[in-house]
Amino acid sequence: MRITCLVSILLLLGLSKTLAFTHPKISVLAAYTIDRDSKWQLVEAKQKNFKIFVENQKINLGYNRDDAVWCYFRFKNEDTHKEVAKWLCFDNYHIDSLSIFDGNQMVLMGDRTKGRGAFMSALTYELKLGPGEERILWVKIKKQTSFLEFSFRLTSFTELENQSSSKIALVAFFIGIAFLLLMINGILLLMTRKRLYAYYICYSLLTVCYVVITMNFAKHLLFPNLLLLSEARIFSGALWYVALSYFLCCFLDLKGHQFFKYRLINFLCIVNLFIVLLSATLLWIYPNADFRYLFISGYVLFMLLIIVLFWASVTHLRIERDQAIYALLAFAPQLVWGGTLILETFEFIPYALGGNWMVFASLYEVFLFGVVLSRNYVEVFFRNTELMKEVILEKENSLRTINHVQLRERRNIANIIHDNVGSKIAHIIHLFDMKNTKLAKQNISELASDIRDISHKILPKALDEGALVSSLRSQIAILNAGLDDAEIELFCYDFPERIEQKWVYDMYLIALEAISNALKHGKAHLVTIEFYKYTDSYHFQFTDDGCGFDVLQTSLGFGLDNMEKRVGYYHGHFEISSVENEGTVIQIVIPV
């Protein structure tokens, strides 16, 4: 990113230098006079007083409503043996109309005409002077309802061709990069539906429009017959900066972090949009209306937006440093260019940065934000991919846990059936073989009772009706009867006797697992179970006075891990705390 910025600035500085040309074979005498309200014809203009000016001297009329400048040029070929061919260039290629009177010939070009220069880099007119020939040209320059400034120079065909080719290549490269980023972010917009990408696309499209019009690409190559390119340039520039402002507000989340500046920027943008709409309406209805104050207001708003956006970006360094740095890096060239443009417009400084700077600054800005947005999405994509992998791994672990639980329960059932049911069935068969029907019937009754007890131990029938507490009390009574040096206690506090919740089965098995762990692994003498019912949740606590263990150093066993997964399935909270030689406490919270 830093390399891109540095290269852009270095190229920009190299391309923005003004080259001076000398013309040893042609002498030039130039003068100008101002025609207020464009009332003069050529005959009248020739009778006025003219002021001398020289090549590359900028003539600045500031804002004017309908003024024109008449220029007088006298060219003389100092070489008396060779013909000389040069081009007269006017470097402001956004002049509304440029009328060149060469003897009986008149050439018309400019933004409000269907004529255009031969080169993209300037409005030009070819001069061919024979040996020792002298020629006089009269030129009328007009810029309606806007700021008018221009300068002239003489140069060669090769120089103009090189300048135009470089400018065409630069603008074409800018358009290509911009539309590549637009395509990428358009895809991201369709995938994410985030407003930030929509703002970027709108801002980038308006940037392309402004660059294409400002750099004379539109008039020279795309729309040579369009007569309102000057106004399109001003309006697209205003809309472009409004789009940039909204994009930066969203990019820095000013609404959430700097609400006052967000409201201020929003207000300035709304006023700017109102001025654009009012100006376009007046231009359509009253083409000759005085737009002076509307244009000045637009420039003032433009400067205020620059200041507030820069202020917001600097302040944002304390909130989101990376985002603020990106904004400042992209915004700094724009700030310099826009600031010098406005200061030069109001004649506080003599020169503004050239058009090449604007192209490079806009290209750099669009490129940086496009790359940042694309990179952010790629990072989120990879992060989501990692999360999906973790979710899949967690599901696989859960499936393995479920399989282990099922296998263990099946083994327990198989052992019970083998040890109790299987042996009694074999004994009953033997009794039938011995013709001892009475004793066989007695054993069959005992077997039926044993099967009911086994069924109740595995999963009591009462659980189907939500009787968690009574089912546990029955099982705890059976367990306490078989314990010599240990005891299990169950206490309930506002806990209902019947619960219509799906987790009653899992909680029954969790309780039995906790009791088994406390007695078998903890060597506990007292296991206390406490059930609580609150407004929004159920609390379960299992406490034992066993040997305990170091929770940080010891990984959860299969049983505890299975408990945690069962609780997590119901969006509950599972917590275990234990101290060596002091016992263990398991706490479970399940929301209502």
Coordinates of C-alpha atoms in Angstrom, one line a residue:
M1 CA 0.0 0.0 0.0
R2 CA 2.8 2.4 0.9
I3 CA 4.7 1.6 -2.2
T4 CA 1.6 2.2 -4.3
C5 CA 1.1 5.6 -2.7
L6 CA 4.8 6.5 -3.1
V7 CA 4.9 5.5 -6.8
S8 CA 1.7 7.4 -7.5
I9 CA 3.1 10.6 -6.0
L10 CA 6.4 10.3 -7.7
L11 CA 4.8 9.7 -11.1
L12 CA 2.4 12.5 -10.4
L13 CA 5.2 15.0 -9.6
G14 CA 7.0 13.9 -12.7
L15 CA 4.0 14.3 -15.0
S16 CA 2.7 17.5 -13.5
K17 CA 5.8 19.6 -14.3
T18 CA 5.2 22.3 -17.0
L19 CA 7.6 22.0 -19.9
A20 CA 8.8 25.2 -21.5
F21 CA 9.4 25.3 -25.3
T22 CA 11.4 27.7 -27.3
H23 CA 10.7 28.6 -30.9
P24 CA 13.9 30.1 -32.3
K25 CA 12.4 30.3 -35.9
I26 CA 9.0 32.0 -35.0
S27 CA 8.6 35.3 -33.2
V28 CA 5.3 35.9 -31.4
L29 CA 3.5 39.1 -30.4
A30 CA 0.4 38.5 -28.4
A31 CA -2.1 40.9 -26.7
Y32 CA -5.6 40.6 -25.3
T33 CA -8.6 42.7 -24.3
I34 CA -11.8 41.8 -22.4
D35 CA -15.2 42.1 -24.0
R36 CA -17.8 42.4 -21.2
D37 CA -21.1 40.6 -22.0
S38 CA -19.6 39.4 -25.4
K39 CA -21.1 42.3 -27.5
W40 CA -18.2 42.9 -30.0
Q41 CA -17.8 41.6 -33.4
L42 CA -14.4 41.2 -34.9
V43 CA -14.4 44.6 -36.5
E44 CA -15.2 46.3 -33.2
A45 CA -12.6 44.2 -31.4
K46 CA -9.8 45.4 -33.7
Q47 CA -10.4 49.0 -32.6
K48 CA -10.0 48.3 -28.8
N49 CA -7.0 48.7 -26.6
F50 CA -5.0 45.5 -26.1
K51 CA -2.7 44.4 -23.3
I52 CA 0.5 42.5 -24.1
F53 CA 0.9 39.0 -22.7
V54 CA 3.4 36.2 -23.4
E55 CA 3.6 32.4 -23.7
N56 CA 2.5 30.4 -20.6
Q57 CA 1.2 33.6 -18.9
K58 CA -2.1 32.8 -17.3
I59 CA -5.0 35.2 -18.0
N60 CA -7.5 34.8 -15.2
L61 CA -10.9 36.6 -15.4
G62 CA -12.3 34.8 -12.3
Y63 CA -16.0 34.3 -12.3
N64 CA -17.9 35.8 -15.2
R65 CA -21.4 35.6 -16.5
D66 CA -21.0 36.1 -20.2
D67 CA -17.6 37.7 -20.8
A68 CA -15.2 37.0 -23.6
V69 CA -11.5 37.6 -24.3
W70 CA -10.3 38.8 -27.7
C71 CA -6.7 37.9 -28.4
Y72 CA -4.4 39.3 -31.1
F73 CA -1.5 37.1 -32.4
R74 CA 1.2 38.1 -34.9
F75 CA 3.5 35.3 -35.9
K76 CA 6.6 35.7 -38.1
N77 CA 8.9 33.0 -39.5
E78 CA 12.4 34.3 -38.9
D79 CA 13.8 31.6 -41.2
T80 CA 13.8 33.0 -44.7
H81 CA 14.7 29.7 -46.3
K82 CA 12.5 27.0 -44.7
E83 CA 8.8 26.6 -43.9
V84 CA 8.0 26.2 -40.3
A85 CA 5.0 24.2 -38.9
K86 CA 3.9 24.8 -35.3
W87 CA 0.7 24.4 -33.3
L88 CA -1.0 27.2 -31.3
C89 CA -2.3 25.7 -28.1
F90 CA -4.7 26.9 -25.4
D91 CA -4.2 24.8 -22.3
N92 CA -7.7 25.2 -21.0
Y93 CA -9.6 22.6 -23.0
H94 CA -12.8 23.4 -21.1
I95 CA -13.3 26.7 -22.8
D96 CA -17.0 26.9 -23.9
S97 CA -16.1 28.3 -27.3
L98 CA -12.8 29.2 -29.1
S99 CA -13.2 31.1 -32.3
I100 CA -10.1 31.5 -34.5
F101 CA -10.1 34.0 -37.3
D102 CA -7.4 33.4 -39.8
G103 CA -7.9 35.7 -42.8
N104 CA -11.2 34.6 -44.4
Q105 CA -11.2 31.3 -42.5
M106 CA -12.9 30.8 -39.1
V107 CA -12.5 27.7 -36.9
L108 CA -14.8 27.0 -34.0
M109 CA -14.1 24.5 -31.1
G110 CA -14.9 24.1 -27.4
D111 CA -17.3 22.4 -24.9
R112 CA -20.4 24.3 -26.1
T113 CA -19.6 23.6 -29.8
K114 CA -19.4 20.6 -32.0
G115 CA -15.8 21.4 -32.9
R116 CA -12.9 19.9 -31.0
G117 CA -9.1 20.2 -31.1
A118 CA -6.9 17.8 -33.0
F119 CA -5.3 16.6 -29.7
M120 CA -6.7 15.6 -26.4
S121 CA -4.2 17.6 -24.4
A122 CA -5.2 21.1 -25.6
L123 CA -7.4 23.1 -27.9
T124 CA -5.0 23.6 -30.9
Y125 CA -4.7 25.3 -34.2
E126 CA -2.1 24.4 -36.8
L127 CA 0.2 27.2 -38.1
K128 CA 2.3 26.7 -41.3
L129 CA 4.5 29.7 -42.1
G130 CA 6.5 29.9 -45.3
P131 CA 10.0 31.3 -45.3
G132 CA 9.9 34.8 -43.8
E133 CA 6.0 34.8 -43.8
E134 CA 4.1 36.8 -41.2
R135 CA 0.5 36.0 -40.2
I136 CA -2.1 37.6 -37.9
L137 CA -4.7 35.7 -36.0
W138 CA -7.7 37.0 -34.0
V139 CA -9.1 34.7 -31.4
K140 CA -12.3 35.0 -29.3
I141 CA -12.4 33.0 -26.1
K142 CA -15.6 32.6 -24.1
K143 CA -16.4 30.7 -20.9
Q144 CA -20.1 31.2 -20.0
T145 CA -21.3 31.4 -16.3
S146 CA -18.1 30.0 -14.8
F147 CA -14.5 30.8 -14.0
L148 CA -12.3 31.6 -17.0
E149 CA -8.6 31.3 -17.2
F150 CA -6.3 30.3 -20.0
S151 CA -2.8 30.5 -21.4
F152 CA -1.2 29.9 -24.8
R153 CA 1.9 28.3 -26.1
L154 CA 3.5 27.2 -29.4
T155 CA 4.7 23.6 -29.7
S156 CA 5.3 20.9 -32.2
F157 CA 3.1 18.1 -33.5
T158 CA 5.3 15.5 -31.9
E159 CA 5.1 17.0 -28.5
L160 CA 1.3 17.3 -28.7
E161 CA 1.0 13.8 -30.0
N162 CA 3.1 12.4 -27.1
Q163 CA 1.1 14.4 -24.6
S164 CA -2.2 13.3 -26.0
S165 CA -1.1 9.6 -26.2
S166 CA 0.1 9.7 -22.6
K167 CA -3.1 11.3 -21.4
I168 CA -5.3 8.8 -23.3
A169 CA -3.2 5.9 -22.0
L170 CA -3.4 7.3 -18.4
V171 CA -7.2 7.8 -18.5
A172 CA -7.8 4.4 -20.2
F173 CA -5.6 2.7 -17.6
F174 CA -7.6 4.5 -14.8
I175 CA -10.9 3.4 -16.3
G176 CA -9.7 -0.2 -16.7
I177 CA -8.5 -0.5 -13.1
A178 CA -11.6 1.3 -11.8
F179 CA -14.0 -1.1 -13.7
L180 CA -12.0 -4.1 -12.5
L181 CA -12.5 -3.0 -8.9
L182 CA -16.1 -2.2 -9.6
M183 CA -16.7 -5.7 -10.9
I184 CA -15.1 -7.3 -7.9
N185 CA -17.0 -5.1 -5.4
G186 CA -20.2 -5.6 -7.4
I187 CA -19.9 -9.3 -6.9
L188 CA -19.2 -8.7 -3.2
L189 CA -22.3 -6.5 -3.0
L190 CA -24.4 -9.3 -4.4
M191 CA -22.9 -11.7 -2.0
T192 CA -23.0 -9.6 1.2
R193 CA -25.8 -7.1 0.6
K194 CA -23.7 -4.5 2.5
R195 CA -24.3 -0.8 1.9
L196 CA -20.6 -0.1 2.0
Y197 CA -20.0 -1.8 -1.3
A198 CA -23.0 0.1 -2.8
Y199 CA -21.5 3.4 -1.7
Y200 CA -18.1 2.4 -3.1
I201 CA -19.6 1.5 -6.5
C202 CA -21.5 4.7 -6.7
Y203 CA -18.5 6.8 -5.7
S204 CA -16.2 5.0 -8.1
L205 CA -18.6 5.4 -11.1
L206 CA -18.9 9.2 -10.4
T207 CA -15.1 9.3 -10.0
V208 CA -14.8 7.8 -13.5
C209 CA -17.3 10.2 -14.9
Y210 CA -15.5 13.2 -13.4
V211 CA -12.1 12.1 -14.6
V212 CA -13.3 11.3 -18.1
I213 CA -14.9 14.7 -18.5
T214 CA -12.2 16.7 -16.7
M215 CA -9.4 15.1 -18.7
N216 CA -11.2 15.9 -22.0
F217 CA -11.5 12.2 -22.7
A218 CA -15.3 12.6 -23.1
K219 CA -15.2 15.5 -25.6
H220 CA -12.3 14.2 -27.6
L221 CA -13.2 10.5 -27.9
L222 CA -16.7 9.7 -26.6
F223 CA -19.2 12.6 -27.0
P224 CA -17.7 15.2 -29.4
N225 CA -21.2 16.6 -30.2
L226 CA -22.3 17.0 -26.6
L227 CA -22.7 20.7 -25.8
L228 CA -23.0 20.7 -22.0
L229 CA -19.8 19.1 -20.9
S230 CA -18.7 22.1 -18.9
E231 CA -21.9 21.9 -16.8
A232 CA -21.6 18.0 -16.6
R233 CA -18.1 18.4 -15.3
I234 CA -19.2 20.7 -12.5
F235 CA -22.3 18.7 -11.5
S236 CA -20.5 15.3 -11.7
G237 CA -17.7 16.8 -9.5
A238 CA -20.2 17.9 -6.9
L239 CA -22.0 14.5 -6.9
W240 CA -18.7 12.7 -6.9
Y241 CA -17.7 14.4 -3.6
V242 CA -21.1 13.8 -2.1
A243 CA -20.7 10.0 -2.9
L244 CA -17.2 10.1 -1.4
S245 CA -18.5 11.7 1.7
Y246 CA -21.2 9.1 2.3
F247 CA -18.7 6.3 1.5
L248 CA -16.2 7.6 4.1
C249 CA -19.1 8.0 6.6
C250 CA -19.9 4.3 6.1
F251 CA -16.3 3.2 5.9
L252 CA -15.4 4.9 9.2
D253 CA -18.9 4.2 10.8
L254 CA -19.2 7.9 11.7
K255 CA -22.8 7.4 12.6
G256 CA -21.8 5.1 15.4
H257 CA -18.6 6.7 16.6
Q258 CA -18.8 10.4 15.7
F259 CA -22.4 11.2 15.4
F260 CA -22.0 15.0 15.3
K261 CA -19.6 14.9 12.4
Y262 CA -21.9 12.4 10.7
R263 CA -24.8 14.8 11.0
L264 CA -22.6 17.8 9.8
I265 CA -21.4 15.9 6.8
N266 CA -25.0 14.7 6.0
F267 CA -26.2 18.3 6.2
L268 CA -23.5 19.6 3.9
C269 CA -24.2 16.8 1.4
I270 CA -27.9 17.6 1.4
V271 CA -27.2 21.3 0.8
N272 CA -24.8 20.4 -2.0
L273 CA -27.3 18.2 -3.7
F274 CA -29.9 21.0 -3.4
I275 CA -27.5 23.4 -5.1
V276 CA -26.8 20.9 -7.9
L277 CA -30.5 20.4 -8.4
L278 CA -31.3 24.1 -8.3
S279 CA -28.4 24.9 -10.7
A280 CA -29.5 22.3 -13.2
T281 CA -33.1 23.5 -13.1
L282 CA -32.1 27.1 -13.6
L283 CA -29.7 26.2 -16.4
W284 CA -32.5 24.3 -18.2
I285 CA -35.1 27.1 -17.8
Y286 CA -32.8 30.2 -17.8
P287 CA -29.5 29.4 -19.6
N288 CA -28.2 32.9 -19.2
A289 CA -29.0 33.2 -15.5
D290 CA -26.3 34.4 -13.1
F291 CA -24.9 31.3 -11.3
R292 CA -22.2 33.2 -9.5
Y293 CA -23.4 32.7 -5.9
L294 CA -24.5 29.1 -6.5
F295 CA -21.0 28.2 -7.8
I296 CA -19.3 30.1 -5.0
S297 CA -21.6 28.3 -2.5
G298 CA -20.7 24.9 -4.1
Y299 CA -17.0 25.6 -3.7
V300 CA -17.4 26.7 -0.1
L301 CA -19.3 23.5 0.7
F302 CA -16.7 21.5 -1.1
M303 CA -14.0 23.0 1.1
L304 CA -16.0 22.5 4.2
L305 CA -16.6 18.8 3.4
I306 CA -12.8 18.4 2.8
I307 CA -12.1 19.9 6.3
V308 CA -14.8 17.9 8.1
L309 CA -13.8 14.6 6.5
F310 CA -10.2 15.1 7.3
W311 CA -11.1 16.1 10.8
A312 CA -13.2 12.9 11.2
S313 CA -10.4 10.7 9.8
V314 CA -7.9 12.1 12.2
T315 CA -10.2 11.7 15.2
H316 CA -11.0 8.1 14.1
L317 CA -7.3 7.2 14.8
R318 CA -8.3 6.8 18.4
I319 CA -11.2 4.5 17.6
E320 CA -10.2 2.2 14.7
R321 CA -6.6 3.0 13.8
D322 CA -6.3 0.9 10.7
Q323 CA -9.5 2.2 9.1
A324 CA -8.5 5.8 9.9
I325 CA -5.0 5.3 8.3
Y326 CA -6.5 3.9 5.2
A327 CA -8.9 6.9 4.9
L328 CA -6.1 9.4 5.5
L329 CA -3.7 7.7 3.1
A330 CA -6.4 7.8 0.4
F331 CA -7.8 11.2 1.3
A332 CA -4.5 13.1 1.6
P333 CA -3.8 13.5 -2.2
Q334 CA -7.5 14.5 -2.7
L335 CA -7.2 17.0 0.1
V336 CA -4.1 18.7 -1.4
W337 CA -5.6 18.8 -4.9
G338 CA -9.0 20.0 -3.8
G339 CA -7.5 22.6 -1.5
T340 CA -5.2 24.1 -4.2
L341 CA -8.0 24.1 -6.7
I342 CA -10.3 26.1 -4.5
L343 CA -7.5 28.5 -3.3
E344 CA -6.5 29.1 -7.0
T345 CA -10.2 29.6 -7.9
F346 CA -10.5 32.4 -5.4
E347 CA -7.1 33.7 -6.3
F348 CA -5.4 33.1 -3.0
I349 CA -2.6 31.2 -4.8
P350 CA -1.5 31.6 -8.5
Y351 CA -1.5 28.0 -9.6
A352 CA -3.3 24.7 -8.7
L353 CA -2.1 21.2 -9.2
G354 CA -2.5 19.9 -12.7
G355 CA -5.1 17.5 -14.1
N356 CA -2.6 14.6 -14.0
W357 CA -2.4 15.0 -10.2
M358 CA -6.2 14.6 -10.0
V359 CA -6.2 11.5 -12.2
F360 CA -3.4 9.9 -10.1
A361 CA -5.0 10.9 -6.8
S362 CA -8.4 9.5 -7.9
L363 CA -6.9 6.3 -9.3
Y364 CA -4.9 5.8 -6.1
E365 CA -7.9 6.5 -3.9
V366 CA -10.3 4.2 -5.9
F367 CA -7.6 1.5 -6.0
L368 CA -6.8 1.7 -2.3
F369 CA -10.4 1.5 -1.1
G370 CA -11.2 -1.2 -3.6
V371 CA -8.3 -3.3 -2.5
V372 CA -9.1 -2.7 1.2
L373 CA -12.8 -3.7 0.8
S374 CA -11.8 -6.8 -1.2
R375 CA -9.2 -7.7 1.3
N376 CA -11.6 -7.3 4.2
Y377 CA -14.1 -9.6 2.6
V378 CA -11.3 -12.2 1.9
E379 CA -10.3 -12.0 5.5
V380 CA -13.9 -12.5 6.7
F381 CA -14.3 -15.3 4.2
F382 CA -11.3 -17.2 5.5
R383 CA -12.3 -16.5 9.1
N384 CA -15.8 -17.9 8.4
T385 CA -14.2 -20.9 6.7
E386 CA -12.1 -21.6 9.8
L387 CA -15.3 -21.2 12.0
M388 CA -17.1 -23.6 9.7
K389 CA -14.3 -26.1 10.1
E390 CA -14.5 -25.7 13.9
V391 CA -18.3 -26.3 13.8
I392 CA -17.9 -29.3 11.6
L393 CA -15.2 -30.7 13.9
E394 CA -17.4 -30.0 16.9
K395 CA -20.3 -31.8 15.3
E396 CA -18.0 -34.8 14.5
N397 CA -16.9 -34.8 18.2
S398 CA -20.5 -34.7 19.3
L399 CA -21.4 -37.6 17.0
R400 CA -18.5 -39.6 18.4
T401 CA -19.6 -38.8 21.9
I402 CA -23.1 -39.9 21.1
N403 CA -21.8 -43.1 19.6
H404 CA -19.7 -43.7 22.7
V405 CA -22.7 -43.1 25.0
Q406 CA -24.9 -45.4 23.0
L407 CA -22.2 -48.1 23.0
R408 CA -21.7 -47.8 26.7
E409 CA -25.5 -47.9 27.5
R410 CA -25.9 -50.9 25.2
R411 CA -23.0 -52.7 27.0
N412 CA -24.7 -51.9 30.4
I413 CA -28.0 -53.2 29.1
A414 CA -26.3 -56.3 27.6
N415 CA -24.5 -57.0 30.9
I416 CA -27.8 -56.6 32.9
I417 CA -29.7 -58.9 30.5
H418 CA -26.8 -61.4 30.5
D419 CA -26.3 -61.5 34.2
N420 CA -29.9 -61.4 35.4
V421 CA -32.3 -62.2 32.6
G422 CA -30.2 -64.7 30.7
S423 CA -29.4 -66.9 33.7
K424 CA -33.0 -66.9 35.0
I425 CA -34.4 -67.8 31.6
A426 CA -31.9 -70.8 31.5
H427 CA -33.1 -71.8 35.0
I428 CA -36.8 -71.6 33.9
I429 CA -36.1 -73.8 30.9
H430 CA -34.4 -76.3 33.2
L431 CA -37.4 -76.3 35.5
F432 CA -39.8 -77.0 32.6
D433 CA -37.5 -79.9 31.6
M434 CA -37.8 -81.3 35.1
K435 CA -41.6 -80.9 34.9
N436 CA -41.5 -78.5 37.8
T437 CA -44.2 -76.1 36.5
K438 CA -45.0 -74.5 39.8
L439 CA -41.5 -73.4 40.5
A440 CA -41.0 -72.3 36.8
K441 CA -44.1 -70.1 37.0
Q442 CA -42.7 -68.5 40.2
N443 CA -39.4 -67.8 38.5
I444 CA -41.2 -66.3 35.5
S445 CA -43.0 -63.8 37.8
E446 CA -39.7 -62.9 39.4
L447 CA -38.2 -62.4 35.9
A448 CA -41.0 -60.1 34.9
S449 CA -40.4 -58.0 38.1
D450 CA -36.7 -57.9 37.4
I451 CA -37.3 -56.8 33.8
R452 CA -39.6 -53.9 35.1
D453 CA -36.8 -52.9 37.5
I454 CA -34.2 -53.0 34.7
S455 CA -36.4 -50.9 32.5
H456 CA -36.9 -48.3 35.3
K457 CA -33.2 -48.2 36.0
I458 CA -32.4 -47.6 32.3
L459 CA -35.1 -44.8 31.8
P460 CA -38.1 -44.6 34.2
K461 CA -41.5 -44.5 32.6
A462 CA -42.4 -41.6 34.8
L463 CA -40.0 -39.4 32.8
D464 CA -42.5 -39.5 29.9
E465 CA -44.8 -37.4 32.1
G466 CA -42.0 -35.0 33.1
A467 CA -41.5 -36.5 36.7
L468 CA -37.8 -35.8 36.9
V469 CA -37.7 -35.3 40.7
S470 CA -39.7 -38.4 41.6
S471 CA -37.7 -40.5 39.1
L472 CA -34.4 -39.4 40.7
R473 CA -35.7 -39.9 44.2
S474 CA -36.6 -43.5 43.4
Q475 CA -33.2 -44.2 41.8
I476 CA -31.4 -42.4 44.7
A477 CA -33.3 -44.6 47.2
I478 CA -32.1 -47.7 45.4
L479 CA -28.5 -46.4 45.3
N480 CA -28.5 -45.4 49.0
A481 CA -29.7 -48.9 49.9
G482 CA -26.6 -50.4 48.3
L483 CA -24.1 -47.9 49.8
D484 CA -22.3 -48.6 53.1
D485 CA -20.0 -45.5 53.7
A486 CA -21.6 -42.9 51.4
E487 CA -24.9 -41.1 51.1
I488 CA -26.8 -39.2 48.3
E489 CA -29.1 -36.3 49.1
L490 CA -31.6 -34.5 46.8
F491 CA -33.1 -31.0 47.6
C492 CA -35.5 -29.0 45.5
Y493 CA -36.3 -25.3 45.9
D494 CA -39.4 -24.1 44.0
F495 CA -38.7 -26.8 41.6
P496 CA -41.9 -28.3 39.9
E497 CA -42.7 -32.0 40.3
R498 CA -43.5 -32.3 36.6
I499 CA -41.7 -30.4 33.8
E500 CA -42.8 -30.4 30.2
Q501 CA -39.3 -29.9 28.8
K502 CA -37.4 -32.1 26.4
W503 CA -34.3 -32.0 28.5
V504 CA -35.7 -34.0 31.4
Y505 CA -34.3 -37.3 30.0
D506 CA -30.8 -35.8 29.5
M507 CA -30.9 -34.2 33.0
Y508 CA -31.8 -37.6 34.5
L509 CA -28.9 -39.2 32.8
I510 CA -26.6 -36.3 33.7
A511 CA -27.6 -36.6 37.4
L512 CA -26.8 -40.4 37.4
E513 CA -23.5 -39.6 35.6
A514 CA -22.6 -37.0 38.2
I515 CA -23.4 -39.4 41.1
S516 CA -21.4 -42.2 39.5
N517 CA -18.4 -39.9 39.0
A518 CA -18.5 -38.6 42.6
L519 CA -18.7 -42.1 44.1
K520 CA -16.4 -43.9 41.7
H521 CA -13.7 -41.4 40.9
G522 CA -14.1 -38.8 43.7
K523 CA -14.4 -41.4 46.5
A524 CA -17.1 -39.1 48.0
H525 CA -18.9 -39.8 51.3
L526 CA -21.6 -37.3 50.6
V527 CA -23.2 -36.3 47.3
T528 CA -25.6 -33.3 47.4
I529 CA -28.0 -32.6 44.5
E530 CA -29.9 -29.2 44.5
F531 CA -32.5 -28.2 42.0
Y532 CA -33.7 -24.5 41.7
K533 CA -36.4 -22.9 39.6
Y534 CA -36.1 -19.2 38.7
T535 CA -38.3 -17.0 36.5
D536 CA -36.1 -17.4 33.4
S537 CA -34.0 -20.5 34.1
Y538 CA -33.5 -23.8 35.9
H539 CA -30.4 -24.3 38.0
F540 CA -28.9 -27.7 38.9
Q541 CA -26.0 -28.1 41.3
F542 CA -24.1 -31.3 42.2
T543 CA -21.7 -31.1 45.1
D544 CA -19.5 -33.8 46.6
D545 CA -16.8 -34.0 49.3
G546 CA -14.5 -36.3 47.4
C547 CA -10.8 -36.0 46.5
G548 CA -11.4 -33.3 43.8
F549 CA -8.9 -32.5 41.0
D550 CA -7.1 -29.6 39.4
V551 CA -9.4 -28.3 36.7
L552 CA -6.6 -26.4 34.9
Q553 CA -4.2 -29.3 34.7
T554 CA -6.7 -32.2 34.2
S555 CA -8.7 -32.5 31.0
L556 CA -12.4 -33.3 31.3
G557 CA -13.1 -37.0 31.1
F558 CA -15.6 -38.7 28.8
G559 CA -18.5 -38.4 31.2
L560 CA -18.0 -34.7 32.0
D561 CA -17.5 -33.9 28.3
N562 CA -20.7 -35.7 27.5
M563 CA -22.5 -33.7 30.2
E564 CA -21.3 -30.4 28.8
K565 CA -22.4 -31.3 25.2
R566 CA -25.8 -32.4 26.4
V567 CA -26.3 -29.0 28.2
G568 CA -24.9 -27.1 25.3
Y569 CA -27.5 -28.7 23.0
Y570 CA -30.2 -26.8 25.0
H571 CA -28.3 -23.5 25.0
G572 CA -27.4 -24.0 28.6
H573 CA -24.4 -23.1 30.7
F574 CA -22.1 -25.8 32.2
E575 CA -19.5 -25.0 34.8
I576 CA -17.3 -27.2 36.9
S577 CA -15.1 -26.1 39.8
S578 CA -12.9 -28.4 41.9
V579 CA -10.1 -28.3 44.4
E580 CA -7.8 -31.2 45.3
N581 CA -8.9 -32.9 48.6
E582 CA -11.9 -30.5 48.9
G583 CA -14.4 -31.9 46.5
T584 CA -16.1 -30.9 43.3
V585 CA -19.1 -28.7 42.3
I586 CA -20.9 -28.9 39.0
Q587 CA -23.4 -26.1 38.1
I588 CA -25.8 -26.3 35.2
V589 CA -28.1 -23.5 34.1
I590 CA -30.8 -24.1 31.4
P591 CA -33.0 -21.3 30.1
V592 CA -36.7 -21.6 30.3

